[in-house]
Amino acid sequence: MDDQPTFDPTQDPKVQRVIRKLRIPPDAPGEDKQVAPLFPGFEFDVRLVSGITPIERDEPLDFWIDRPDGMRGWIINLTIEGCGRVFDGPESFTVEPGDLLLFPPGARHFYGRDRKAAKWWHRWIYFQPRAFWKPWLEWGTQVQGIHLQRHRDERTFSELFRLFIEVDNWSDLSDNLSTDLAFNRLEQILLTCARSDRAANAAKTVIDERVLAACALISENLDKPLGVKDIARQVCLSPSRLSHLFRHYIGTGVVQWRDAQRVQYAIQLLRVTNVPIKSLSQMVGYDDPLYFSRVFRRHTGMSPRTFRDHSLGRIEPASPPETLPSALQD
Ligand code: FCB
């Protein structure tokens, strides 16, 4: 994983393997980890799945990816070769090597190989973001709810390319720390994008300092019963003004954000400690463990106990939750 690949996207290590597999139809494509997600009908995991879709003219993947209601999670998509087209009609646009697309949950997916190009290879990552990533998931350029950035310079493109490969490599391994490393590389991708977006839209992205103070206060007091009124008082705003500014800059409500932070903290505690759920619920600010379980389930789709069993490998992962985690429902 320490090897720095020489930058030549056509040498993407996975592409040839995927193309070969596609040419020999597998006996049970639904079970092949590398190609199953490339076809309609695949159930996406709750946290992170990544892959590469090497579309070549008239080959098995040469169809339009059409999901009118989008997906439950987010998708980030990097073109590495050829040319893709997103949407049809007057709003349609093309993407080329170095271009990134970010699809929020529920945003329409309608894309495929641009008819003029012989191929469109893209790498993608499907993920449920950590709550504090929210401010980085808003880019200045959007078309019908799809965020777009173009990184045609070789330096940024090769850096993004390397990070996508690392996410893919780490996410292939099933232990918790490897998953954390995949998330860590994804976080680097999103930070790189947020940074360049901020440079391009400097004036728009200065977050009100009272909102930042509110975030810091929440993060430092996850175990305390802090409500909107207390937070507002401490940052010298009225509760309604704080709620308004918070939604404007962070994109979600104060309590929702606080709960999402608590759930993230609970996730870490569940994975790395054996603190009983009752005490754990108090450590993350809930006196009532039943209420904590309800909040936790709303965010992750499972109870704290089931989550702990999953992460310790005691039970097989279930299918993803039917409802969107509430942190993403805004
Ligand atoms: C694959 C597509 C890819 C991405 C993932 C989630 O089937 O090829 O672009 O949408 O699904």
Short mmCIF file of N, CA, C and O in Angstrom, two decimals, residues 191-302:
data_model
loop_
_atom_site.label_atom_id
_atom_site.label_comp_id
_atom_site.label_asym_id
_atom_site.label_seq_id
_atom_site.Cartn_x
_atom_site.Cartn_y
_atom_site.Cartn_z
N LEU A 191 -11.70 16.19 1.80
CA LEU A 191 -11.01 17.41 2.24
C LEU A 191 -10.31 18.10 1.07
O LEU A 191 -10.35 19.33 0.95
N THR A 192 -9.70 17.28 0.21
CA THR A 192 -9.03 17.86 -0.96
C THR A 192 -10.05 18.62 -1.79
O THR A 192 -9.80 19.74 -2.25
N CYS A 193 -11.23 18.02 -1.96
CA CYS A 193 -12.27 18.68 -2.76
C CYS A 193 -12.79 19.93 -2.06
O CYS A 193 -12.96 20.98 -2.69
N ALA A 194 -13.02 19.82 -0.74
CA ALA A 194 -13.56 20.97 -0.02
C ALA A 194 -12.57 22.12 -0.09
O ALA A 194 -12.95 23.28 -0.26
N ARG A 195 -11.29 21.78 0.02
CA ARG A 195 -10.25 22.81 -0.01
C ARG A 195 -10.25 23.52 -1.35
O ARG A 195 -10.23 24.75 -1.42
N SER A 196 -10.30 22.76 -2.42
CA SER A 196 -10.23 23.45 -3.71
C SER A 196 -11.55 24.17 -3.99
O SER A 196 -11.56 25.23 -4.61
N ASP A 197 -12.65 23.63 -3.47
CA ASP A 197 -13.93 24.33 -3.65
C ASP A 197 -13.91 25.65 -2.89
O ASP A 197 -14.37 26.67 -3.37
N ARG A 198 -13.34 25.60 -1.68
CA ARG A 198 -13.28 26.82 -0.88
C ARG A 198 -12.42 27.87 -1.55
O ARG A 198 -12.75 29.05 -1.56
N ALA A 199 -11.31 27.43 -2.12
CA ALA A 199 -10.44 28.39 -2.79
C ALA A 199 -11.21 29.04 -3.94
O ALA A 199 -11.10 30.24 -4.18
N ALA A 200 -12.04 28.25 -4.62
CA ALA A 200 -12.77 28.78 -5.77
C ALA A 200 -13.96 29.66 -5.34
O ALA A 200 -14.40 30.51 -6.07
N ASN A 201 -14.50 29.38 -4.16
CA ASN A 201 -15.70 30.12 -3.74
C ASN A 201 -15.47 30.76 -2.37
O ASN A 201 -16.33 30.70 -1.49
N ALA A 202 -14.29 31.35 -2.19
CA ALA A 202 -13.87 31.82 -0.86
C ALA A 202 -14.94 32.60 -0.11
O ALA A 202 -15.23 32.31 1.05
N ALA A 203 -15.59 33.53 -0.77
CA ALA A 203 -16.51 34.40 -0.06
C ALA A 203 -17.69 33.65 0.54
O ALA A 203 -18.17 33.98 1.61
N LYS A 204 -18.13 32.59 -0.16
CA LYS A 204 -19.36 31.92 0.27
C LYS A 204 -19.17 31.02 1.48
O LYS A 204 -20.12 30.65 2.13
N THR A 205 -17.90 30.60 1.73
CA THR A 205 -17.75 29.49 2.66
C THR A 205 -17.19 29.86 4.03
O THR A 205 -16.77 29.01 4.77
N VAL A 206 -17.17 31.14 4.35
CA VAL A 206 -16.70 31.51 5.68
C VAL A 206 -17.85 31.23 6.65
O VAL A 206 -18.89 31.86 6.59
N ILE A 207 -17.63 30.26 7.51
CA ILE A 207 -18.71 29.87 8.43
C ILE A 207 -18.77 30.86 9.59
O ILE A 207 -17.73 31.23 10.16
N ASP A 208 -19.98 31.27 9.94
CA ASP A 208 -20.18 32.20 11.05
C ASP A 208 -19.49 31.64 12.31
O ASP A 208 -19.67 30.48 12.67
N GLU A 209 -18.72 32.52 12.98
CA GLU A 209 -17.91 32.00 14.10
C GLU A 209 -18.76 31.52 15.27
O GLU A 209 -18.35 30.65 16.04
N ARG A 210 -20.01 32.08 15.39
CA ARG A 210 -20.86 31.61 16.49
C ARG A 210 -21.36 30.19 16.21
O ARG A 210 -21.56 29.39 17.11
N VAL A 211 -21.52 29.88 14.92
CA VAL A 211 -21.92 28.51 14.57
C VAL A 211 -20.76 27.55 14.86
O VAL A 211 -20.94 26.46 15.41
N LEU A 212 -19.55 28.00 14.53
CA LEU A 212 -18.38 27.16 14.82
C LEU A 212 -18.24 26.95 16.33
O LEU A 212 -17.94 25.84 16.79
N ALA A 213 -18.52 28.04 17.09
CA ALA A 213 -18.42 27.91 18.55
C ALA A 213 -19.46 26.91 19.05
O ALA A 213 -19.19 26.11 19.95
N ALA A 214 -20.64 26.95 18.45
CA ALA A 214 -21.70 26.00 18.86
C ALA A 214 -21.25 24.57 18.57
O ALA A 214 -21.42 23.67 19.40
N CYS A 215 -20.64 24.36 17.40
CA CYS A 215 -20.16 23.01 17.05
C CYS A 215 -19.11 22.54 18.05
O CYS A 215 -19.14 21.40 18.51
N ALA A 216 -18.19 23.46 18.40
CA ALA A 216 -17.13 23.08 19.34
C ALA A 216 -17.73 22.72 20.69
O ALA A 216 -17.36 21.72 21.31
N LEU A 217 -18.69 23.54 21.12
CA LEU A 217 -19.34 23.30 22.42
C LEU A 217 -20.02 21.93 22.45
O LEU A 217 -19.88 21.16 23.40
N ILE A 218 -20.72 21.63 21.37
CA ILE A 218 -21.41 20.33 21.30
C ILE A 218 -20.38 19.20 21.34
O ILE A 218 -20.49 18.26 22.12
N SER A 219 -19.34 19.33 20.51
CA SER A 219 -18.36 18.25 20.41
C SER A 219 -17.65 18.01 21.74
O SER A 219 -17.28 16.88 22.06
N GLU A 220 -17.44 19.12 22.49
CA GLU A 220 -16.70 18.94 23.76
C GLU A 220 -17.59 18.47 24.89
O GLU A 220 -17.11 18.17 25.98
N ASN A 221 -18.91 18.47 24.68
CA ASN A 221 -19.82 18.11 25.77
C ASN A 221 -20.82 17.05 25.34
O ASN A 221 -22.01 17.15 25.65
N LEU A 222 -20.33 16.04 24.65
CA LEU A 222 -21.27 15.06 24.11
C LEU A 222 -22.02 14.32 25.21
O LEU A 222 -23.12 13.82 25.00
N ASP A 223 -21.44 14.26 26.40
CA ASP A 223 -22.10 13.52 27.49
C ASP A 223 -23.07 14.38 28.28
O ASP A 223 -23.74 13.91 29.18
N LYS A 224 -23.15 15.69 27.97
CA LYS A 224 -23.99 16.59 28.78
C LYS A 224 -25.35 16.82 28.10
O LYS A 224 -25.44 16.78 26.86
N PRO A 225 -26.38 17.08 28.93
CA PRO A 225 -27.71 17.28 28.34
C PRO A 225 -27.87 18.68 27.74
O PRO A 225 -28.68 19.48 28.18
N LEU A 226 -27.06 19.02 26.75
CA LEU A 226 -27.11 20.36 26.15
C LEU A 226 -28.22 20.47 25.12
O LEU A 226 -28.26 19.69 24.18
N GLY A 227 -29.09 21.44 25.32
CA GLY A 227 -30.15 21.67 24.33
C GLY A 227 -29.89 22.95 23.56
O GLY A 227 -28.94 23.69 23.86
N VAL A 228 -30.76 23.25 22.60
CA VAL A 228 -30.56 24.44 21.76
C VAL A 228 -30.48 25.71 22.60
O VAL A 228 -29.63 26.58 22.36
N LYS A 229 -31.36 25.80 23.63
CA LYS A 229 -31.39 27.02 24.45
C LYS A 229 -30.04 27.25 25.13
O LYS A 229 -29.51 28.36 25.11
N ASP A 230 -29.49 26.17 25.74
CA ASP A 230 -28.20 26.32 26.45
C ASP A 230 -27.11 26.74 25.48
O ASP A 230 -26.30 27.61 25.76
N ILE A 231 -27.10 26.07 24.33
CA ILE A 231 -26.03 26.35 23.37
C ILE A 231 -26.16 27.80 22.89
O ILE A 231 -25.18 28.55 22.85
N ALA A 232 -27.40 28.19 22.56
CA ALA A 232 -27.62 29.55 22.05
C ALA A 232 -27.14 30.58 23.06
O ALA A 232 -26.45 31.54 22.71
N ARG A 233 -27.46 30.33 24.34
CA ARG A 233 -27.06 31.30 25.38
C ARG A 233 -25.53 31.43 25.38
O ARG A 233 -24.98 32.53 25.41
N GLN A 234 -24.86 30.30 25.31
CA GLN A 234 -23.40 30.35 25.41
C GLN A 234 -22.72 30.98 24.20
O GLN A 234 -21.59 31.42 24.29
N VAL A 235 -23.40 31.00 23.06
CA VAL A 235 -22.75 31.63 21.90
C VAL A 235 -23.40 32.99 21.57
O VAL A 235 -23.19 33.54 20.50
N CYS A 236 -24.19 33.49 22.57
CA CYS A 236 -24.79 34.83 22.46
C CYS A 236 -25.73 34.98 21.27
O CYS A 236 -25.65 35.99 20.54
N LEU A 237 -26.59 34.02 21.07
CA LEU A 237 -27.61 34.13 20.02
C LEU A 237 -28.94 33.71 20.62
O LEU A 237 -28.97 32.98 21.62
N SER A 238 -30.03 34.11 19.97
CA SER A 238 -31.32 33.58 20.40
C SER A 238 -31.43 32.17 19.82
O SER A 238 -30.79 31.87 18.78
N PRO A 239 -32.24 31.30 20.45
CA PRO A 239 -32.36 29.94 19.92
C PRO A 239 -32.79 29.91 18.45
O PRO A 239 -32.26 29.13 17.65
N SER A 240 -33.71 30.82 18.08
CA SER A 240 -34.19 30.74 16.70
C SER A 240 -33.12 31.22 15.71
O SER A 240 -32.94 30.67 14.63
N ARG A 241 -32.34 32.24 16.15
CA ARG A 241 -31.26 32.73 15.27
C ARG A 241 -30.19 31.64 15.10
O ARG A 241 -29.68 31.41 14.02
N LEU A 242 -29.86 30.99 16.21
CA LEU A 242 -28.85 29.92 16.13
C LEU A 242 -29.34 28.82 15.18
O LEU A 242 -28.59 28.36 14.31
N SER A 243 -30.61 28.42 15.34
CA SER A 243 -31.13 27.34 14.48
C SER A 243 -31.04 27.74 13.02
O SER A 243 -30.65 26.95 12.16
N HIS A 244 -31.40 28.99 12.77
CA HIS A 244 -31.38 29.47 11.38
C HIS A 244 -29.95 29.45 10.82
O HIS A 244 -29.69 28.92 9.74
N LEU A 245 -29.02 30.05 11.58
CA LEU A 245 -27.63 30.12 11.08
C LEU A 245 -27.02 28.72 10.96
O LEU A 245 -26.28 28.43 10.03
N PHE A 246 -27.35 27.88 11.90
CA PHE A 246 -26.79 26.53 11.90
C PHE A 246 -27.22 25.79 10.63
O PHE A 246 -26.42 25.19 9.92
N ARG A 247 -28.50 25.90 10.34
CA ARG A 247 -29.00 25.21 9.14
C ARG A 247 -28.36 25.80 7.88
O ARG A 247 -28.00 25.10 6.95
N HIS A 248 -28.19 27.12 7.90
CA HIS A 248 -27.62 27.78 6.73
C HIS A 248 -26.18 27.30 6.46
O HIS A 248 -25.81 26.98 5.34
N TYR A 249 -25.37 27.26 7.53
CA TYR A 249 -23.94 26.94 7.32
C TYR A 249 -23.64 25.45 7.36
O TYR A 249 -22.75 24.96 6.68
N ILE A 250 -24.36 24.72 8.21
CA ILE A 250 -24.01 23.29 8.39
C ILE A 250 -24.96 22.40 7.60
O ILE A 250 -24.64 21.26 7.27
N GLY A 251 -26.14 22.94 7.30
CA GLY A 251 -27.06 22.19 6.46
C GLY A 251 -27.95 21.23 7.23
O GLY A 251 -28.61 20.37 6.64
N THR A 252 -27.97 21.35 8.55
CA THR A 252 -28.82 20.46 9.35
C THR A 252 -29.22 21.18 10.63
O THR A 252 -28.66 22.22 10.95
N GLY A 253 -30.19 20.63 11.38
CA GLY A 253 -30.61 21.25 12.64
C GLY A 253 -29.58 21.01 13.74
O GLY A 253 -28.77 20.08 13.66
N VAL A 254 -29.64 21.86 14.82
CA VAL A 254 -28.65 21.75 15.90
C VAL A 254 -28.76 20.38 16.60
O VAL A 254 -27.76 19.69 16.80
N VAL A 255 -29.99 20.01 16.96
CA VAL A 255 -30.17 18.76 17.71
C VAL A 255 -29.80 17.57 16.83
O VAL A 255 -29.15 16.62 17.28
N GLN A 256 -30.17 17.67 15.58
CA GLN A 256 -29.81 16.58 14.65
C GLN A 256 -28.29 16.41 14.58
O GLN A 256 -27.77 15.30 14.58
N TRP A 257 -27.61 17.55 14.51
CA TRP A 257 -26.14 17.50 14.42
C TRP A 257 -25.55 16.94 15.70
O TRP A 257 -24.68 16.09 15.68
N ARG A 258 -26.10 17.43 16.84
CA ARG A 258 -25.60 16.93 18.13
C ARG A 258 -25.80 15.41 18.21
O ARG A 258 -24.90 14.66 18.59
N ASP A 259 -27.00 14.94 17.83
CA ASP A 259 -27.27 13.50 17.90
C ASP A 259 -26.33 12.73 16.98
O ASP A 259 -25.85 11.66 17.32
N ALA A 260 -26.08 13.29 15.80
CA ALA A 260 -25.19 12.59 14.86
C ALA A 260 -23.78 12.47 15.45
O ALA A 260 -23.12 11.45 15.31
N GLN A 261 -23.32 13.53 16.14
CA GLN A 261 -21.99 13.47 16.78
C GLN A 261 -21.98 12.41 17.87
O GLN A 261 -21.04 11.65 18.02
N ARG A 262 -23.07 12.40 18.66
CA ARG A 262 -23.14 11.42 19.75
C ARG A 262 -23.12 10.00 19.18
O ARG A 262 -22.47 9.12 19.73
N VAL A 263 -23.84 9.81 18.09
CA VAL A 263 -23.89 8.46 17.50
C VAL A 263 -22.51 8.07 16.99
O VAL A 263 -22.06 6.93 17.18
N GLN A 264 -21.80 9.02 16.36
CA GLN A 264 -20.44 8.70 15.89
C GLN A 264 -19.54 8.28 17.05
O GLN A 264 -18.77 7.34 16.94
N TYR A 265 -19.68 9.02 18.15
CA TYR A 265 -18.87 8.71 19.33
C TYR A 265 -19.26 7.32 19.86
O TYR A 265 -18.41 6.48 20.19
N ALA A 266 -20.57 7.07 19.91
CA ALA A 266 -21.06 5.77 20.39
C ALA A 266 -20.51 4.64 19.52
O ALA A 266 -20.10 3.58 20.01
N ILE A 267 -20.45 4.89 18.21
CA ILE A 267 -19.94 3.87 17.28
C ILE A 267 -18.50 3.51 17.65
O ILE A 267 -18.13 2.34 17.74
N GLN A 268 -17.70 4.55 17.89
CA GLN A 268 -16.30 4.29 18.27
C GLN A 268 -16.24 3.49 19.57
O GLN A 268 -15.51 2.51 19.69
N LEU A 269 -17.06 3.92 20.56
CA LEU A 269 -17.02 3.24 21.86
C LEU A 269 -17.49 1.79 21.74
O LEU A 269 -16.94 0.88 22.37
N LEU A 270 -18.51 1.57 20.91
CA LEU A 270 -19.02 0.20 20.75
C LEU A 270 -17.97 -0.69 20.11
O LEU A 270 -17.86 -1.87 20.41
N ARG A 271 -17.19 -0.08 19.21
CA ARG A 271 -16.23 -0.90 18.48
C ARG A 271 -14.96 -1.17 19.28
O ARG A 271 -14.34 -2.20 19.10
N VAL A 272 -14.56 -0.22 20.11
CA VAL A 272 -13.25 -0.41 20.74
C VAL A 272 -13.31 -0.66 22.24
O VAL A 272 -12.27 -0.82 22.87
N THR A 273 -14.51 -0.67 22.84
CA THR A 273 -14.58 -0.95 24.29
C THR A 273 -15.66 -2.01 24.53
O THR A 273 -16.46 -2.29 23.63
N ASN A 274 -15.65 -2.55 25.76
CA ASN A 274 -16.78 -3.43 26.09
C ASN A 274 -17.66 -2.83 27.17
O ASN A 274 -18.31 -3.52 27.92
N VAL A 275 -17.68 -1.50 27.22
CA VAL A 275 -18.54 -0.80 28.19
C VAL A 275 -19.99 -1.25 27.95
O VAL A 275 -20.46 -1.25 26.80
N PRO A 276 -20.72 -1.63 29.02
CA PRO A 276 -22.11 -2.05 28.82
C PRO A 276 -22.94 -0.92 28.18
O PRO A 276 -22.69 0.26 28.43
N ILE A 277 -23.94 -1.32 27.40
CA ILE A 277 -24.71 -0.33 26.63
C ILE A 277 -25.33 0.74 27.54
O ILE A 277 -25.37 1.91 27.20
N LYS A 278 -25.75 0.30 28.75
CA LYS A 278 -26.41 1.27 29.64
C LYS A 278 -25.43 2.41 30.01
O LYS A 278 -25.77 3.59 29.90
N SER A 279 -24.21 2.04 30.41
CA SER A 279 -23.24 3.09 30.78
C SER A 279 -22.82 3.87 29.55
O SER A 279 -22.63 5.08 29.59
N LEU A 280 -22.71 3.14 28.45
CA LEU A 280 -22.29 3.81 27.21
C LEU A 280 -23.30 4.88 26.81
O LEU A 280 -22.93 5.98 26.39
N SER A 281 -24.58 4.59 27.02
CA SER A 281 -25.58 5.58 26.61
C SER A 281 -25.41 6.85 27.43
O SER A 281 -25.56 7.96 26.92
N GLN A 282 -25.01 6.69 28.71
CA GLN A 282 -24.77 7.91 29.52
C GLN A 282 -23.52 8.65 29.06
O GLN A 282 -23.48 9.87 29.02
N MET A 283 -22.52 7.88 28.64
CA MET A 283 -21.28 8.52 28.18
C MET A 283 -21.52 9.37 26.93
O MET A 283 -20.75 10.26 26.62
N VAL A 284 -22.57 9.06 26.19
CA VAL A 284 -22.83 9.86 24.99
C VAL A 284 -24.07 10.73 25.17
O VAL A 284 -24.69 11.17 24.19
N GLY A 285 -24.42 10.99 26.45
CA GLY A 285 -25.42 12.03 26.72
C GLY A 285 -26.87 11.58 26.84
O GLY A 285 -27.75 12.44 26.89
N TYR A 286 -27.13 10.28 26.89
CA TYR A 286 -28.54 9.85 27.04
C TYR A 286 -28.73 9.10 28.35
O TYR A 286 -28.11 8.05 28.57
N ASP A 287 -29.59 9.64 29.21
CA ASP A 287 -29.85 8.96 30.47
C ASP A 287 -30.68 7.71 30.25
O ASP A 287 -30.59 6.75 30.99
N ASP A 288 -31.51 7.76 29.23
CA ASP A 288 -32.42 6.63 28.99
C ASP A 288 -31.86 5.74 27.86
O ASP A 288 -31.84 6.14 26.70
N PRO A 289 -31.40 4.52 28.23
CA PRO A 289 -30.78 3.66 27.20
C PRO A 289 -31.74 3.30 26.07
O PRO A 289 -31.31 3.10 24.93
N LEU A 290 -33.05 3.26 26.40
CA LEU A 290 -34.00 2.91 25.34
C LEU A 290 -34.08 4.03 24.31
O LEU A 290 -34.14 3.81 23.09
N TYR A 291 -34.06 5.24 24.84
CA TYR A 291 -34.11 6.39 23.93
C TYR A 291 -32.82 6.43 23.08
O TYR A 291 -32.84 6.64 21.86
N PHE A 292 -31.69 6.15 23.75
CA PHE A 292 -30.40 6.10 23.02
C PHE A 292 -30.49 5.07 21.89
O PHE A 292 -30.09 5.33 20.75
N SER A 293 -31.04 3.89 22.21
CA SER A 293 -31.14 2.84 21.18
C SER A 293 -31.96 3.33 19.99
O SER A 293 -31.64 3.04 18.85
N ARG A 294 -33.03 4.07 20.32
CA ARG A 294 -33.89 4.56 19.24
C ARG A 294 -33.13 5.54 18.33
O ARG A 294 -33.17 5.46 17.12
N VAL A 295 -32.41 6.47 18.98
CA VAL A 295 -31.64 7.45 18.19
C VAL A 295 -30.58 6.72 17.37
O VAL A 295 -30.40 6.97 16.17
N PHE A 296 -29.92 5.77 18.01
CA PHE A 296 -28.84 5.05 17.34
C PHE A 296 -29.39 4.30 16.12
O PHE A 296 -28.82 4.33 15.03
N ARG A 297 -30.54 3.67 16.32
CA ARG A 297 -31.13 2.90 15.22
C ARG A 297 -31.54 3.83 14.07
O ARG A 297 -31.38 3.51 12.90
N ARG A 298 -32.04 5.02 14.45
CA ARG A 298 -32.46 5.96 13.41
C ARG A 298 -31.27 6.35 12.52
O ARG A 298 -31.39 6.52 11.33
N HIS A 299 -30.11 6.46 13.13
CA HIS A 299 -28.92 6.89 12.37
C HIS A 299 -28.24 5.77 11.62
O HIS A 299 -27.65 5.99 10.58
N THR A 300 -28.23 4.58 12.21
CA THR A 300 -27.40 3.52 11.62
C THR A 300 -28.22 2.36 11.07
O THR A 300 -27.67 1.49 10.39
N GLY A 301 -29.52 2.33 11.41
CA GLY A 301 -30.35 1.23 10.92
C GLY A 301 -30.26 -0.01 11.79
O GLY A 301 -30.88 -1.02 11.48
N MET A 302 -29.48 0.04 12.88
CA MET A 302 -29.46 -1.13 13.77
C MET A 302 -29.31 -0.71 15.23
O MET A 302 -28.97 0.44 15.51
#
